[in-house]
Each structure stands twice: as structure tokens, then as C-alpha cells.
XYZ file of N, CA and C in Angstrom:
309
model
N 76.418 240.046 85.466
C 75.039 239.588 85.782
C 74.263 239.306 84.508
N 74.578 239.896 83.418
C 73.843 239.766 82.235
C 74.038 238.400 81.597
N 75.313 237.841 81.811
C 75.586 236.560 81.215
C 74.709 235.347 81.846
N 74.595 235.290 83.211
C 73.684 234.312 83.748
C 72.194 234.542 83.431
N 71.807 235.759 83.283
C 70.429 236.093 82.951
C 70.213 235.618 81.477
N 71.167 235.795 80.603
C 70.956 235.323 79.219
C 70.901 233.807 79.146
N 71.851 233.163 79.904
C 71.977 231.693 79.870
C 70.750 231.041 80.627
N 70.458 231.477 81.766
C 69.517 230.796 82.664
C 68.240 231.719 82.924
N 67.971 232.690 82.124
C 66.906 233.594 82.364
C 65.604 232.956 82.686
N 65.005 232.259 81.715
C 63.673 231.659 81.886
C 63.615 230.713 83.044
N 64.656 229.807 83.114
C 64.693 228.889 84.152
C 64.752 229.541 85.544
N 65.653 230.472 85.679
C 65.775 231.185 86.894
C 64.483 231.907 87.327
N 63.766 232.433 86.309
C 62.514 233.051 86.638
C 61.486 232.096 87.182
N 61.379 230.951 86.522
C 60.443 229.930 86.973
C 60.785 229.463 88.351
N 62.062 229.144 88.629
C 62.444 228.594 89.945
C 62.378 229.643 91.067
N 62.661 230.927 90.725
C 62.617 231.945 91.791
C 61.233 232.214 92.191
N 60.222 231.936 91.457
C 58.809 232.166 91.882
C 58.404 231.165 93.007
N 59.208 230.146 93.314
C 58.863 229.215 94.365
C 59.589 229.507 95.586
N 60.389 230.630 95.624
C 61.132 231.026 96.883
C 60.380 232.008 97.612
N 59.977 231.726 98.846
C 59.195 232.717 99.607
C 60.015 234.003 99.814
N 59.297 235.102 99.675
C 59.884 236.406 99.801
C 60.486 236.951 98.558
N 60.705 236.120 97.608
C 61.373 236.549 96.357
C 60.364 236.683 95.276
N 59.181 236.064 95.382
C 58.167 236.117 94.332
C 57.855 237.538 93.847
N 57.725 238.470 94.805
C 57.262 239.804 94.499
C 58.272 240.659 93.659
N 59.587 240.282 93.816
C 60.591 241.119 93.160
C 61.075 240.476 91.926
N 60.556 239.286 91.560
C 61.037 238.678 90.252
C 60.769 239.534 89.035
N 59.534 239.985 88.818
C 59.271 240.758 87.552
C 60.158 242.042 87.468
N 60.281 242.829 88.564
C 61.137 244.011 88.433
C 62.650 243.604 88.059
N 63.150 242.537 88.725
C 64.512 242.131 88.406
C 64.616 241.593 87.000
N 63.604 240.963 86.514
C 63.606 240.490 85.112
C 63.852 241.706 84.230
N 63.053 242.718 84.436
C 63.202 244.007 83.689
C 64.523 244.608 83.771
N 65.122 244.619 85.026
C 66.392 245.199 85.291
C 67.468 244.452 84.528
N 67.341 243.141 84.404
C 68.290 242.292 83.770
C 68.002 242.254 82.217
N 67.052 243.005 81.812
C 66.696 243.041 80.358
C 66.312 241.731 79.719
N 65.550 240.952 80.508
C 65.040 239.696 79.988
C 63.833 240.005 79.227
N 63.611 239.413 78.071
C 62.564 239.800 77.193
C 61.170 239.664 77.925
N 60.333 240.679 77.666
C 58.970 240.615 78.289
C 58.264 239.372 77.941
N 58.361 238.850 76.726
C 57.645 237.602 76.371
C 58.225 236.471 77.124
N 59.530 236.338 77.248
C 60.131 235.270 78.022
C 59.699 235.388 79.472
N 59.730 236.628 80.072
C 59.302 236.805 81.397
C 57.809 236.366 81.590
N 56.997 236.843 80.733
C 55.515 236.517 80.834
C 55.340 234.982 80.755
N 55.929 234.297 79.799
C 55.786 232.845 79.648
C 56.339 232.118 80.866
N 57.502 232.521 81.384
C 58.159 231.801 82.558
C 57.250 232.065 83.747
N 56.787 233.257 83.979
C 55.963 233.548 85.212
C 54.629 232.862 85.071
N 54.098 232.734 83.869
C 52.782 232.060 83.683
C 52.928 230.590 83.912
N 54.035 229.993 83.475
C 54.330 228.639 83.759
C 54.459 228.311 85.288
N 55.189 229.175 85.902
C 55.436 229.017 87.380
C 54.171 229.160 88.144
N 53.317 230.137 87.760
C 52.053 230.334 88.378
C 51.078 229.202 88.217
N 51.059 228.694 86.987
C 50.229 227.527 86.705
C 50.607 226.304 87.616
N 51.961 226.038 87.732
C 52.374 224.987 88.601
C 52.090 225.208 90.058
N 52.338 226.447 90.492
C 52.145 226.809 91.924
C 50.680 226.699 92.231
N 49.782 227.344 91.527
C 48.345 227.339 91.874
C 47.710 226.047 91.625
N 48.233 225.220 90.665
C 47.726 223.879 90.517
C 48.089 223.008 91.705
N 49.342 223.200 92.176
C 49.689 222.443 93.371
C 48.917 222.845 94.680
N 48.701 224.116 94.792
C 47.923 224.631 95.956
C 46.480 224.084 95.806
N 45.908 224.106 94.645
C 44.505 223.574 94.489
C 44.452 222.104 94.726
N 45.443 221.335 94.286
C 45.493 219.911 94.511
C 45.595 219.628 96.037
N 46.460 220.355 96.776
C 46.678 220.091 98.141
C 45.408 220.468 98.894
N 44.739 221.584 98.531
C 43.484 221.972 99.203
C 42.356 220.894 98.958
N 42.306 220.369 97.761
C 41.373 219.271 97.443
C 41.603 218.072 98.292
N 42.844 217.668 98.387
C 43.245 216.534 99.208
C 43.008 216.784 100.693
N 43.234 217.922 101.171
C 43.036 218.306 102.619
C 41.558 218.240 102.867
N 40.698 218.684 101.942
C 39.317 218.697 102.168
C 38.659 217.305 102.162
N 39.334 216.375 101.386
C 38.811 214.985 101.273
C 39.032 214.223 102.499
N 40.109 214.609 103.320
C 40.378 213.819 104.511
C 40.682 214.821 105.703
N 39.701 215.639 105.891
C 39.886 216.720 106.875
C 40.197 216.199 108.352
N 39.573 215.158 108.789
C 39.755 214.657 110.101
C 41.206 214.208 110.333
N 41.727 213.459 109.373
C 43.068 212.979 109.489
C 44.110 214.154 109.530
N 43.802 215.168 108.652
C 44.656 216.307 108.561
C 44.693 217.080 109.860
N 43.576 217.302 110.440
C 43.494 217.994 111.683
C 44.131 217.242 112.814
N 44.017 215.932 112.858
C 44.780 215.115 113.833
C 46.248 215.310 113.720
N 46.763 215.315 112.486
C 48.176 215.531 112.222
C 48.658 216.925 112.615
N 47.868 217.873 112.256
C 48.181 219.304 112.647
C 48.230 219.371 114.126
N 47.322 218.786 114.861
C 47.307 218.881 116.335
C 48.463 218.242 116.892
N 48.842 217.054 116.438
C 50.047 216.287 116.920
C 51.331 217.105 116.664
N 51.486 217.506 115.367
C 52.778 218.237 115.061
C 52.760 219.663 115.646
N 51.581 220.224 115.786
C 51.498 221.550 116.291
C 51.964 221.550 117.765
N 51.619 220.552 118.465
C 52.073 220.413 119.884
C 53.520 220.277 119.912
N 54.094 219.411 119.048
C 55.563 219.222 118.959
C 56.261 220.507 118.653
N 55.696 221.242 117.643
C 56.321 222.524 117.215
C 56.294 223.548 118.398
N 55.144 223.550 119.154
C 55.129 224.552 120.259
C 56.125 224.173 121.317
N 56.348 222.871 121.610
C 57.297 222.467 122.598
C 58.718 222.797 122.089
N 59.032 222.537 120.830
C 60.320 222.841 120.254
C 60.522 224.386 120.324
N 59.543 225.175 120.028
C 59.738 226.698 120.047
C 59.978 227.183 121.428
N 59.260 226.563 122.387
C 59.481 226.961 123.861
C 60.880 226.574 124.224
N 61.406 225.374 123.853
C 62.808 224.983 124.157
C 63.815 225.886 123.582
N 63.559 226.391 122.370
C 64.494 227.233 121.740
C 64.514 228.598 122.403
N 63.290 229.113 122.794
C 63.259 230.446 123.431
C 63.927 230.288 124.799
N 63.666 229.195 125.524
C 64.345 228.934 126.855
C 65.884 228.827 126.717
N 66.351 228.133 125.740
C 67.800 228.159 125.482
C 68.389 229.444 125.168
N 67.674 230.262 124.354
C 68.149 231.574 124.054
C 68.189 232.505 125.264
N 67.145 232.410 126.081
C 67.048 233.189 127.288
C 68.222 232.807 128.307
N 68.453 231.512 128.413
C 69.576 231.017 129.170
C 70.850 231.577 128.707
N 71.127 231.449 127.426
C 72.377 231.920 126.852
C 72.605 233.424 127.090
N 71.504 234.186 126.891
C 71.527 235.642 127.133
C 71.812 235.946 128.611
N 71.208 235.211 129.523
C 71.378 235.417 130.926
C 72.866 235.081 131.355
N 73.408 233.974 130.794
C 74.730 233.565 131.161
C 75.751 234.586 130.586
N 75.520 235.049 129.407
C 76.465 236.027 128.812
C 76.375 237.391 129.607
N 75.187 237.727 130.056
C 75.071 238.992 130.739
C 75.737 238.878 132.142
N 75.671 237.683 132.724
C 76.346 237.529 134.056
C 77.871 237.614 133.904
N 78.386 237.044 132.798
C 79.830 237.070 132.560
C 80.337 238.465 132.285
N 79.562 239.317 131.687
C 79.951 240.661 131.408
C 79.922 241.537 132.632
N 79.075 241.179 133.614
C 78.974 242.095 134.781
C 80.038 241.882 135.818
């Protein structure tokens, strides 16, 4: 594990900050892999600058055209709700069929 950390340490730190659920454990793992504190700090600072810059930009764009964004969210939200209901129904049907076969 030390070889990849040495070769791709800073790059892996930057990229891992964009993976949901992994952000919080990046600094402790950097310490466990003995990546230099300066390298860790610089990599995480760069990743944070990119991440929060992107979030700020998207928030600014959303605020500039709020009506169109809400129309899109409403349209896609309806589609997402229908898709989620279909997945739940398919899962319930599969569970029911498997239960009947076992009985």
C-alpha cells in the first residue's frame, strides 16, 4: 500500500475528496499511509478550492435562473418518483414470488 501512496499520493488525495462518503476519511488515511503533512494539506486545499468554487458557481447560476431550474426539478422529480415507485413495486413483486415458491 505504501508504493501507490508514494507514487500517486497527492493525486489520489485530490481525487478522493470528490467521492461521496470518502471525504471524511481521507485525512486519517493520508496519515496512516505516511503521506507528508505538507503534501496532504496542499492536496486537500486544492481539492477544497475546486469543490467549493464549483458549488459556489452552481449556486450562482441556479439563483440567476431560478424559474427554469424549478421547472426542471419539478419535471425530473416527477420522473424520479415514478421510477422509484416502479423499482419498489418490482422488488415487492420479486419478494412475493420468491416467498410463494418457498412455501
